[in-house]
Structures are given as structure tokens and as C-alpha cells.
Coordinates of C-alpha atoms in Angstrom, one line a residue:
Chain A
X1 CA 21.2 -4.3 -30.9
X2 CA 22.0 -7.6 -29.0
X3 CA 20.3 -7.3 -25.3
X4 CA 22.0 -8.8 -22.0
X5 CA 23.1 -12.5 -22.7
X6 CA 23.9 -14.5 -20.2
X7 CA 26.2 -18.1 -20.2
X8 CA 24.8 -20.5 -19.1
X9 CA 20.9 -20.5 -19.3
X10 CA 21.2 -23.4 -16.6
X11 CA 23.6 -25.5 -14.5
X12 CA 23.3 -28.1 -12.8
X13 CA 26.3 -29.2 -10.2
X14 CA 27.5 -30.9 -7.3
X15 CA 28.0 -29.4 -3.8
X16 CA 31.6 -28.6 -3.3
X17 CA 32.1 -28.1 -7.0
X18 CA 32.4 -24.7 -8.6
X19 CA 30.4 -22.8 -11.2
X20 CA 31.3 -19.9 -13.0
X21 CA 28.5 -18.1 -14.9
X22 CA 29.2 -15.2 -17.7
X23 CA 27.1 -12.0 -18.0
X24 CA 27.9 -9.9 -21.3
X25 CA 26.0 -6.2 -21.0
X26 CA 24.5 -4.2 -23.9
X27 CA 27.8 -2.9 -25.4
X28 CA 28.8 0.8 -24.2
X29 CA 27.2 0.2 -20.6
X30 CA 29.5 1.0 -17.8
X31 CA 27.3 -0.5 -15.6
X32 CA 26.9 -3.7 -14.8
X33 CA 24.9 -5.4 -11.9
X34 CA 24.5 -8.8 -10.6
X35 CA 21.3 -10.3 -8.9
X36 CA 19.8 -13.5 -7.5
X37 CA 16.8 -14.7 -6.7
X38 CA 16.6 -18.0 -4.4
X39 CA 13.2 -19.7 -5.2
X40 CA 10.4 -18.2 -4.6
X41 CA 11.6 -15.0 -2.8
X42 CA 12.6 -11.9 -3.7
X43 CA 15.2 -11.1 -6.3
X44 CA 18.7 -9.6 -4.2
X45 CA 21.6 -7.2 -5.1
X46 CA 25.0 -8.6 -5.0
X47 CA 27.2 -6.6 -6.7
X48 CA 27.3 -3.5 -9.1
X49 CA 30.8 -2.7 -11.4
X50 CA 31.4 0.4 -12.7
X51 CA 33.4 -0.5 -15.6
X52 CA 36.3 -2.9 -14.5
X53 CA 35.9 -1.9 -10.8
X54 CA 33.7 -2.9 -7.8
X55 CA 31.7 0.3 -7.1
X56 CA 29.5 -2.0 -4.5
X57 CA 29.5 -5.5 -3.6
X58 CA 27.7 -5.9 -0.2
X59 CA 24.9 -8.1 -1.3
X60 CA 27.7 -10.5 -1.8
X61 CA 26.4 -13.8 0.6
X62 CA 30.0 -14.7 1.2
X63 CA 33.7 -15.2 0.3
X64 CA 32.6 -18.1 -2.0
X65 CA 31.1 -16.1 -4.4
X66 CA 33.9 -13.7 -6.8
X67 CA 32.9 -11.4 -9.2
X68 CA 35.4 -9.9 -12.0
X69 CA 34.6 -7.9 -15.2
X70 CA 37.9 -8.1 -17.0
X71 CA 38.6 -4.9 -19.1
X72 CA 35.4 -3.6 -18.4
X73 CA 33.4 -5.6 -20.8
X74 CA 31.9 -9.3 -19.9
X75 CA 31.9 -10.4 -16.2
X76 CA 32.1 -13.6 -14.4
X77 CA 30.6 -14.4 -11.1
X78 CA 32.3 -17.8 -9.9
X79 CA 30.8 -19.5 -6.9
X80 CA 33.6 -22.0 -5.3
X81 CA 32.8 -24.7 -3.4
X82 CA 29.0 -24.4 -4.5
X83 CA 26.4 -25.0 -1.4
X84 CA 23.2 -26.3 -1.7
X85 CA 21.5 -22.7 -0.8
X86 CA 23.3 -21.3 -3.7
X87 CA 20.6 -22.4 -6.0
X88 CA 18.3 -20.3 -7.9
X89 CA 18.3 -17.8 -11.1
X90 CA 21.0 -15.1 -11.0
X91 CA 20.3 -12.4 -13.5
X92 CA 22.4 -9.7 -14.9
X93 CA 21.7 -6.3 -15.7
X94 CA 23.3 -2.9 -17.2
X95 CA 22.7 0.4 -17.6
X96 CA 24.2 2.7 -19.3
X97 CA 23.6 5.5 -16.6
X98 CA 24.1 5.2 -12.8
X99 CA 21.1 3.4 -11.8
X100 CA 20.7 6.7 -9.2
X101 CA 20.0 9.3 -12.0
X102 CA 16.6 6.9 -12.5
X103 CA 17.4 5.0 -15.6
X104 CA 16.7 2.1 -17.3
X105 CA 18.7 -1.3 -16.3
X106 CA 18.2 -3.7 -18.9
X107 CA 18.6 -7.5 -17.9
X108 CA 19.6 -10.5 -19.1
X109 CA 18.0 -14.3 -19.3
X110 CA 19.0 -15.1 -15.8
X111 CA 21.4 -18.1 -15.3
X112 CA 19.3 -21.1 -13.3
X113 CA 22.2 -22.9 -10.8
X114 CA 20.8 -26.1 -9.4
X115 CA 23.3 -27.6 -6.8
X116 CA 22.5 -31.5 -5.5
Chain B
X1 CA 16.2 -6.4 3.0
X2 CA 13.2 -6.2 0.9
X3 CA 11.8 -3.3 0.4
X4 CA 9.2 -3.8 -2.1
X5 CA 6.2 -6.6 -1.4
X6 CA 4.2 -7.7 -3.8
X7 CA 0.6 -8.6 -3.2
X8 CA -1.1 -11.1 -4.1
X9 CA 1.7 -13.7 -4.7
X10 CA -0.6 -15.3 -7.5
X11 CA -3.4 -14.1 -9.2
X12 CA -5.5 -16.3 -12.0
X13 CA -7.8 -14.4 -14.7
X14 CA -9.9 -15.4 -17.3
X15 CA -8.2 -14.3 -20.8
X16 CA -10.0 -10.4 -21.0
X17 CA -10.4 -9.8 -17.7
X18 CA -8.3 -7.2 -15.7
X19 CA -5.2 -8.0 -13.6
X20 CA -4.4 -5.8 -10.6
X21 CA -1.4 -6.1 -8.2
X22 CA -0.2 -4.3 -5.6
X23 CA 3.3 -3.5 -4.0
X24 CA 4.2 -1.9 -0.7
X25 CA 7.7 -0.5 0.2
X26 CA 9.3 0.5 3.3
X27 CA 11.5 3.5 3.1
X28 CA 11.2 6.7 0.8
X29 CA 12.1 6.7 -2.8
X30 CA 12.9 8.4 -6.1
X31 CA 11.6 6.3 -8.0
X32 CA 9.7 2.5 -8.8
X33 CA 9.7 0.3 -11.5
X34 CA 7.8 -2.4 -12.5
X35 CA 9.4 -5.6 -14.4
X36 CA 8.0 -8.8 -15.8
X37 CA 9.4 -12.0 -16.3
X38 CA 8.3 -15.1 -18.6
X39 CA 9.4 -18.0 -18.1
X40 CA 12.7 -18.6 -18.9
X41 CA 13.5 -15.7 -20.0
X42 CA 15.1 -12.5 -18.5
X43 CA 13.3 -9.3 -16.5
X44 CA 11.9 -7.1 -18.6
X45 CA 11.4 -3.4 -17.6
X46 CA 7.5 -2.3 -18.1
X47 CA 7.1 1.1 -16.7
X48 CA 8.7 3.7 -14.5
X49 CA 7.3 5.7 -12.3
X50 CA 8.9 8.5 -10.5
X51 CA 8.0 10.1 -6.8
X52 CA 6.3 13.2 -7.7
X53 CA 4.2 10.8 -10.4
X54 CA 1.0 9.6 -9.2
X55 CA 0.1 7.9 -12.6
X56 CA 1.4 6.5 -15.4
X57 CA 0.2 4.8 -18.9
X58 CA 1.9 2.6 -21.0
X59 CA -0.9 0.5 -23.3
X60 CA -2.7 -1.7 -21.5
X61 CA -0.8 -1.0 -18.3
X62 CA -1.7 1.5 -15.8
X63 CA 0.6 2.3 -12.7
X64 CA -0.8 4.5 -9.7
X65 CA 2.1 5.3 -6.6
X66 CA 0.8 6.6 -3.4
X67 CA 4.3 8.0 -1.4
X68 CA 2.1 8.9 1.3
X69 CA 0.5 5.1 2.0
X70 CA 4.1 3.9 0.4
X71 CA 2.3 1.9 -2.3
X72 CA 2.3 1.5 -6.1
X73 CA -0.5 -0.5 -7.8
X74 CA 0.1 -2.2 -11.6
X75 CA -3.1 -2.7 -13.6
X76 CA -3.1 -4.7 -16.7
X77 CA -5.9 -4.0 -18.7
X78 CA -7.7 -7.1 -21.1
X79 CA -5.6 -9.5 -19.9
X80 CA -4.2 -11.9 -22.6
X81 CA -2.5 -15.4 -22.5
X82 CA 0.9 -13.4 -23.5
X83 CA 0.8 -11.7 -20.1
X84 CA 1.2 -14.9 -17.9
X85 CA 4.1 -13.7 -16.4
X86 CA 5.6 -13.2 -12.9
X87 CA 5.8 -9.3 -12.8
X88 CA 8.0 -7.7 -10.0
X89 CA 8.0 -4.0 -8.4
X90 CA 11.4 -2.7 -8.0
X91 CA 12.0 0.6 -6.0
X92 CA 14.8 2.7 -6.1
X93 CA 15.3 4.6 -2.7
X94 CA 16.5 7.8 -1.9
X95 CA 20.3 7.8 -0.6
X96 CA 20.9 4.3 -2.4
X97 CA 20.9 3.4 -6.1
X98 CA 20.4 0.0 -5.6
X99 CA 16.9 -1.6 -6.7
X100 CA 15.2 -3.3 -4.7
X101 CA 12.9 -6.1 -5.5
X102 CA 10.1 -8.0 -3.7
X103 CA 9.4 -11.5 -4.5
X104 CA 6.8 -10.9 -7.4
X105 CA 3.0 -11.5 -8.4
X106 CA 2.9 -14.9 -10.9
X107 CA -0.2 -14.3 -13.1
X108 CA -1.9 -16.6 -14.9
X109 CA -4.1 -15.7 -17.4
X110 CA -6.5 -18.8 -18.3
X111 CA -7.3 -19.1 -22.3

């Protein structure tokens, strides 16, 4: 069974340009979570979907960043204009239970966004 | 903001020898998991551990939790070069379901 894959495995852009990064989750998992980890410090909550819909999305830094999970399947997490503190890995993760009933998450590869 | 701290931020052992780390957390929880990441490559989950736990096994990994000093400890036991890793303690508080990480432990393990 294919794990949580992540496109791309690393991006390098501009300031001011935009990014969007893919996160597909183990298939049958409602849940789907997005982190980041800016380097060297500790790895933060952004946003969590419960199938299609935003069930929590205030580690969200800003109104840059937009999260969608169309049909309930993949998501996208677009960062427009990209800032230089934007960089670092953001990683993926599902579940197939709410995290809250103790279960697993499973993550993905992580995504490594360098912006110059 | 973070709730679990990992200590030390970066540990070197000699290939065999045992690797301890530590992780302190702020508020109550329900549970705390431990993750480790290669380089490259994603998180991947090593052992849970639940509030009313106080120890857990998993092969050469031992995790102890102490609610009442709000601490977990993650032993890896004849250390190999495999395990050079950044590993991460990840809590899950009570009254969120959100995990919460802290910025990790890199190991080294030297050949």
C-alpha cells in the first residue's frame, strides 16, 4: 500500500513568486494534516481537513498561504507571494481516525521550499 | 506554541552504544508519540505511548513517560549507523487533537 507522497521533494523559488506543493494521503484516510517545520525549530500545525472541509486551520501563518483538498482526496497548499521566512520542509500527514481517539498519523517525505 | 522539548538537541554515539533523549511538555496529555526522521525522507512514527502508560517496548526502543514531572524519555538500545536520525516527541494534549512537536534530537551514530 503506497504511504503519503508528497510533490515536490524540493523547490527552490523567488520571493514574490508562488509555490504550490501536493500532498496525496494513504487512500481511505479522511484525515489529512499539514505541517512545517522552519529550520532548525520545531515542526508546527497548520491545518487539518476532514475530508474536503477545513475542520481547523489556525496554524495557518497568514492569508498567503491556501489550503484545498478537492473532492476529498489530494490536497494543495499554495503559498502566494512566497517570503523569504516561508522556507523550510512542510510535511503531510493522514490518519485514518481523528487524531483525538489516539491514532496513528502517517506522514509523507516532507516538501523542502527554499525562497531566495 | 511548543509543547514538547527535546533534550539534547544532538547527541553522538559510538556504533553499539546506547542513545537516550529526553522530552519535556507543558500541559496535560492523552497521549505521546515519538517519530524519527532520516534524512530526506518523511516522519516516521516509532512508538506510542498513552497517559496511564509508564513504559513501553518496541525492539530496541524503550519509552518511559512521567505525567507527574511532565516528561517522556526514548532509549535506543545498540545503537547502529541505521539509527542516525533526527527523532522528535510529539504529544497529543487533552482538549486538543492536534500534535504537537518540539524541535527534535539529531543523532549521530559514528561507524
Amino acid at each position: 500500500e503506497a504511504g503519503v507522497t508528497q510533490f515536490p521533494s524540493h523547490s527552490v523559488i523567488e520571493k514574490g513568486q508562488t509555490v504550490t506543493l501536493r500532498c496525496d494521503p494513504i487512500s481511505g484516510h479522511d484525515n489529512l494534516y499539514w505541517y512545517r517545520r522552519v529550520m532548525g525549530k520545531e515542526i508546527k500545525f497548520l491545518l487539518h481537513f476532514v475530508k474536503e472541509s477545513k475542520q481547523d486551520e489556525s496554524g495557518m501563518p497568514n492569508n498567503r498561504f491556501l489550503a484545498e483538498r478537492t473532492g476529498g482526496t489530494y490536497s494543495t497548499l499554495k503559498v502566494q507571494p512566497a517570503e523569504l521566512e516561508d522556507s523550510g520542509v512542510y510535511f503531510c500527514a493522514s490518519s485514518q481516525l481523528f487524531l483525538g481517539s489516539g491514532t496513528e498519523a502517517f506522514f509523507g517525505q516532507g516538501t523542502r521550499l527554499t525562497v531566495v | 506554541s511548543q509543547q514538547g522539548e527535546e533534550d539534547p538537541q544532538a547527541l553522538s554515539i559510538q556504533e553499539g552504544e546506547n542513545a537516550t533523549m529526553n522530552c519535556s511538555y507543558k500541559t496535560s496529555i492523552n497521549n505521546l508519540q515519538w517519530y524519527r526522521q532520516n534524512s530526506g525522507r518523511g516522519l516516521v512514527h516509532l512508538i506510542l505511548i498513552r497517559s496511564n502508560e509508564r513504559e513501553k517496548h518496541s525492539g530496541r526502543l524503550r519509552v518511559t513517560l512521567d505525567t507527574s514531572k511532565k516528561s517522556s524519555s526514548l532509549l535506543i538500545t545498540a545503537s547502529r549507523a541505521a539509527d542516525t536520525a533526527s527523532y522528535f516527541c510529539a504529544t497529543h494534549p487533552i482538549n486538543d487533537y492536534k500534535l504537537s512537536f518540539g524541535a527534535g534530537t539529531t543523532v549521530t551514530v559514528r561507524a
